[in-house]
PDB file of C-alpha atoms in Angstrom:
ATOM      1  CA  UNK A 134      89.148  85.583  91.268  1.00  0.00           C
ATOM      2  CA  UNK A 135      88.119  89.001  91.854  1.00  0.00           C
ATOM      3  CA  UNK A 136      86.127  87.581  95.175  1.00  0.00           C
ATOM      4  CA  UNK A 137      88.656  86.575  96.660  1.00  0.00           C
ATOM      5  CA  UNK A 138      91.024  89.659  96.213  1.00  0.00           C
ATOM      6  CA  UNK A 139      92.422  91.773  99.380  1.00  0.00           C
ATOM      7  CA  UNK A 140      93.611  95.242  99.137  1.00  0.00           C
ATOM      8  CA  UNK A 141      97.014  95.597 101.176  1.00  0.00           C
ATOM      9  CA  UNK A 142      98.813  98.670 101.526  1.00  0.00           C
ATOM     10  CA  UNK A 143     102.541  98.094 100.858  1.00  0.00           C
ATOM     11  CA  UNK A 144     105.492 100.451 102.715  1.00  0.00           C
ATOM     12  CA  UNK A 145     108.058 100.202 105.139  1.00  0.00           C
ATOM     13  CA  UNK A 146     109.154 100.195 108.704  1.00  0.00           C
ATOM     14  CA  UNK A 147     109.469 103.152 110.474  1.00  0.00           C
ATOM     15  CA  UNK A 148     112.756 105.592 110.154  1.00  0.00           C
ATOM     16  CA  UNK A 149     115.375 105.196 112.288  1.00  0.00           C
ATOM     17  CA  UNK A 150     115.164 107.441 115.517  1.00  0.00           C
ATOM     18  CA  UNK A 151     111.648 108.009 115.112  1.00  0.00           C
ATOM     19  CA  UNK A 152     108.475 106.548 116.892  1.00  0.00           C
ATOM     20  CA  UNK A 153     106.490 104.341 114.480  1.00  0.00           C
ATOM     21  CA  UNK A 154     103.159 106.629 115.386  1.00  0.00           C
ATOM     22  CA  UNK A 155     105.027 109.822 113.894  1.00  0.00           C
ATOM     23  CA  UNK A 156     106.545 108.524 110.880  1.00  0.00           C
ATOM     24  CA  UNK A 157     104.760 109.904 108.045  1.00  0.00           C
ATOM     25  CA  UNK A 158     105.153 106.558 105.871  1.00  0.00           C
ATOM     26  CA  UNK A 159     103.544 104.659 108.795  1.00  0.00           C
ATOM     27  CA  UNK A 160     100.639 107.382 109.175  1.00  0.00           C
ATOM     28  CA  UNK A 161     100.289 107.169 105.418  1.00  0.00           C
ATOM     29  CA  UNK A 162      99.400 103.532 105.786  1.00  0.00           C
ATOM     30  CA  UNK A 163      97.295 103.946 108.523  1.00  0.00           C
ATOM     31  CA  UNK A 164      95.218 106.876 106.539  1.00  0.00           C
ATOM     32  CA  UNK A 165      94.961 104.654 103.701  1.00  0.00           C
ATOM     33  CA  UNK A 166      91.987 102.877 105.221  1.00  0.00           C
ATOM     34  CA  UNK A 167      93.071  99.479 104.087  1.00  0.00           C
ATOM     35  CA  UNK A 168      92.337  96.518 106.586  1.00  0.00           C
ATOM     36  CA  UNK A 169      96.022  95.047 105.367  1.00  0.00           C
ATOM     37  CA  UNK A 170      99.234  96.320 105.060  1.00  0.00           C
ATOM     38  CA  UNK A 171     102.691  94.416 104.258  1.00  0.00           C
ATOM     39  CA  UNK A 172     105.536  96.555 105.630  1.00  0.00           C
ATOM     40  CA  UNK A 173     109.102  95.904 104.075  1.00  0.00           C
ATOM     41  CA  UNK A 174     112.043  95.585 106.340  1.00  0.00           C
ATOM     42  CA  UNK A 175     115.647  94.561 105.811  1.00  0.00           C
ATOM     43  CA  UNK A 176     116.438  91.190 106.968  1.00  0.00           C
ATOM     44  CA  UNK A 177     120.431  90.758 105.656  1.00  0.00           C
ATOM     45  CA  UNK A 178     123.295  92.418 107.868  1.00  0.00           C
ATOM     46  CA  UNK A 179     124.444  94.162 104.850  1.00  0.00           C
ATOM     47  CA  UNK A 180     121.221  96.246 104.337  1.00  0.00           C
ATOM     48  CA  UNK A 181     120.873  96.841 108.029  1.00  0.00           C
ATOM     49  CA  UNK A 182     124.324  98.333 108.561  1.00  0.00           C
ATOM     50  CA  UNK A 183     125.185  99.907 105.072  1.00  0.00           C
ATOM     51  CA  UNK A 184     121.899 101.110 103.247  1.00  0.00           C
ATOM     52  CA  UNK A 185     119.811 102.012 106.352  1.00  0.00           C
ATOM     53  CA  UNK A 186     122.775 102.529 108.860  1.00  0.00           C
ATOM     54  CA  UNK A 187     121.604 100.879 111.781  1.00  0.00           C
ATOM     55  CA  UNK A 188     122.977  98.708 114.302  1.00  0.00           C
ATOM     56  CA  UNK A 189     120.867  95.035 114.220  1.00  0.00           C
ATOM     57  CA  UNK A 190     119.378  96.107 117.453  1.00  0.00           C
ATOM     58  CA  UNK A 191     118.026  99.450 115.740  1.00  0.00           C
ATOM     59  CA  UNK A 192     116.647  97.118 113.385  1.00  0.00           C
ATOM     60  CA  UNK A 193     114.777  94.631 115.403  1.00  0.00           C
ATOM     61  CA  UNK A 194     113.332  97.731 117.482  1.00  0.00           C
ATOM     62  CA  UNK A 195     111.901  99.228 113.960  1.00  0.00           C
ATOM     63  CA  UNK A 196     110.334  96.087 112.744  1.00  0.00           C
ATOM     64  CA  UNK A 197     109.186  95.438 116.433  1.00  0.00           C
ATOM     65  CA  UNK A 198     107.731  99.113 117.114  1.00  0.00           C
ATOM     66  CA  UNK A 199     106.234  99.172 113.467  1.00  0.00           C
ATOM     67  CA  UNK A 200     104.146  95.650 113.943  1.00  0.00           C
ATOM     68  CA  UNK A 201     103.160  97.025 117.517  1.00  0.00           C
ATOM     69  CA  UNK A 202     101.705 100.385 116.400  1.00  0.00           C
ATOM     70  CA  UNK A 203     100.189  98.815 113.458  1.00  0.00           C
ATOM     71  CA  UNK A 204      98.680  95.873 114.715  1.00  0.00           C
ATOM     72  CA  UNK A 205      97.337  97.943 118.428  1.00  0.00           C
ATOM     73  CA  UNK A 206      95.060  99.910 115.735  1.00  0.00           C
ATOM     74  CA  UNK A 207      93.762  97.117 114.160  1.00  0.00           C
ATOM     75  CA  UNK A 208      95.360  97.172 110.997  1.00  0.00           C
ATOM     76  CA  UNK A 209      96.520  93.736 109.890  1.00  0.00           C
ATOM     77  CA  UNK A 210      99.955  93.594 109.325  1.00  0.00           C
ATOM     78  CA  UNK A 211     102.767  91.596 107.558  1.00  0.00           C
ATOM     79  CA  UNK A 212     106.375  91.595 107.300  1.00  0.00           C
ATOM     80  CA  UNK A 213     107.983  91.541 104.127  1.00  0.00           C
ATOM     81  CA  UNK A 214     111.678  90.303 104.903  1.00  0.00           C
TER      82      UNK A 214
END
Protein backbone atom coordinates (compact mmCIF):
# COMPACT_ATOMS: atom_id res chain seq x y z
CA UNK A 1 0.00 0.00 0.00
CA UNK A 2 0.65 3.51 -0.56
CA UNK A 3 1.23 3.82 3.51
CA UNK A 4 3.67 1.91 3.63
CA UNK A 5 5.79 3.27 0.63
CA UNK A 6 9.49 4.84 1.15
CA UNK A 7 11.07 7.15 -1.23
CA UNK A 8 14.85 6.05 -1.81
CA UNK A 9 17.13 7.80 -3.93
CA UNK A 10 19.01 5.33 -6.18
CA UNK A 11 22.91 6.13 -7.55
CA UNK A 12 26.23 4.99 -7.12
CA UNK A 13 29.43 4.97 -5.20
CA UNK A 14 31.67 7.59 -5.46
CA UNK A 15 34.31 7.96 -8.58
CA UNK A 16 37.43 6.62 -8.32
CA UNK A 17 40.14 9.13 -6.94
CA UNK A 18 37.66 11.32 -5.56
CA UNK A 19 36.37 11.95 -1.91
CA UNK A 20 32.78 10.71 -1.54
CA UNK A 21 31.80 14.48 -0.11
CA UNK A 22 32.89 16.02 -3.62
CA UNK A 23 31.47 13.70 -5.99
CA UNK A 24 28.69 15.34 -7.64
CA UNK A 25 26.53 11.97 -7.88
CA UNK A 26 26.96 11.61 -4.09
CA UNK A 27 26.03 15.45 -3.46
CA UNK A 28 23.14 14.87 -5.82
CA UNK A 29 21.80 12.29 -3.44
CA UNK A 30 22.40 14.12 -0.54
CA UNK A 31 20.44 17.35 -2.13
CA UNK A 32 17.70 15.16 -2.99
CA UNK A 33 16.28 15.38 0.51
CA UNK A 34 15.29 11.78 0.65
CA UNK A 35 15.72 10.01 4.15
CA UNK A 36 16.93 6.72 1.93
CA UNK A 37 19.22 6.13 -0.61
CA UNK A 38 20.45 2.64 -2.21
CA UNK A 39 23.89 3.24 -3.76
CA UNK A 40 25.02 0.65 -6.51
CA UNK A 41 28.46 -0.76 -6.37
CA UNK A 42 30.23 -3.53 -8.25
CA UNK A 43 30.64 -6.62 -6.35
CA UNK A 44 32.28 -9.20 -9.26
CA UNK A 45 36.18 -8.90 -10.01
CA UNK A 46 35.33 -8.46 -13.56
CA UNK A 47 33.39 -5.14 -13.10
CA UNK A 48 35.88 -3.90 -10.57
CA UNK A 49 38.96 -4.29 -12.75
CA UNK A 50 37.55 -3.92 -16.39
CA UNK A 51 34.42 -1.51 -16.43
CA UNK A 52 35.42 0.78 -13.50
CA UNK A 53 39.28 0.10 -13.59
CA UNK A 54 40.07 -0.26 -10.14
CA UNK A 55 42.13 -2.42 -8.13
CA UNK A 56 39.66 -4.49 -5.38
CA UNK A 57 41.20 -2.33 -2.77
CA UNK A 58 40.02 0.93 -4.75
CA UNK A 59 36.83 -0.72 -4.60
CA UNK A 60 36.30 -1.58 -1.04
CA UNK A 61 37.62 2.10 -0.18
CA UNK A 62 34.64 3.56 -2.56
CA UNK A 63 31.89 1.50 -1.14
CA UNK A 64 33.50 2.09 2.38
CA UNK A 65 34.00 6.05 2.00
CA UNK A 66 30.49 6.30 0.22
CA UNK A 67 28.46 4.43 3.28
CA UNK A 68 30.65 6.64 5.72
CA UNK A 69 29.82 10.06 4.22
CA UNK A 70 26.35 9.04 3.67
CA UNK A 71 25.40 7.50 6.71
CA UNK A 72 27.64 10.50 9.13
CA UNK A 73 24.79 12.91 7.59
CA UNK A 74 22.07 10.95 8.45
CA UNK A 75 20.97 9.71 5.31
CA UNK A 76 20.04 6.04 5.45
CA UNK A 77 21.90 4.10 3.24
CA UNK A 78 22.02 0.71 1.35
CA UNK A 79 24.25 -1.15 -0.80
CA UNK A 80 23.11 -2.49 -3.89
CA UNK A 81 25.78 -5.29 -4.81
Amino acid sequence: PVAKSRLVAFGSTRRKGIRAEDDPQIKALVDSGAPTVCIVAKSHLWQVTDIIRATPEENLEMITDSVSYLTSLGVRTFVDL
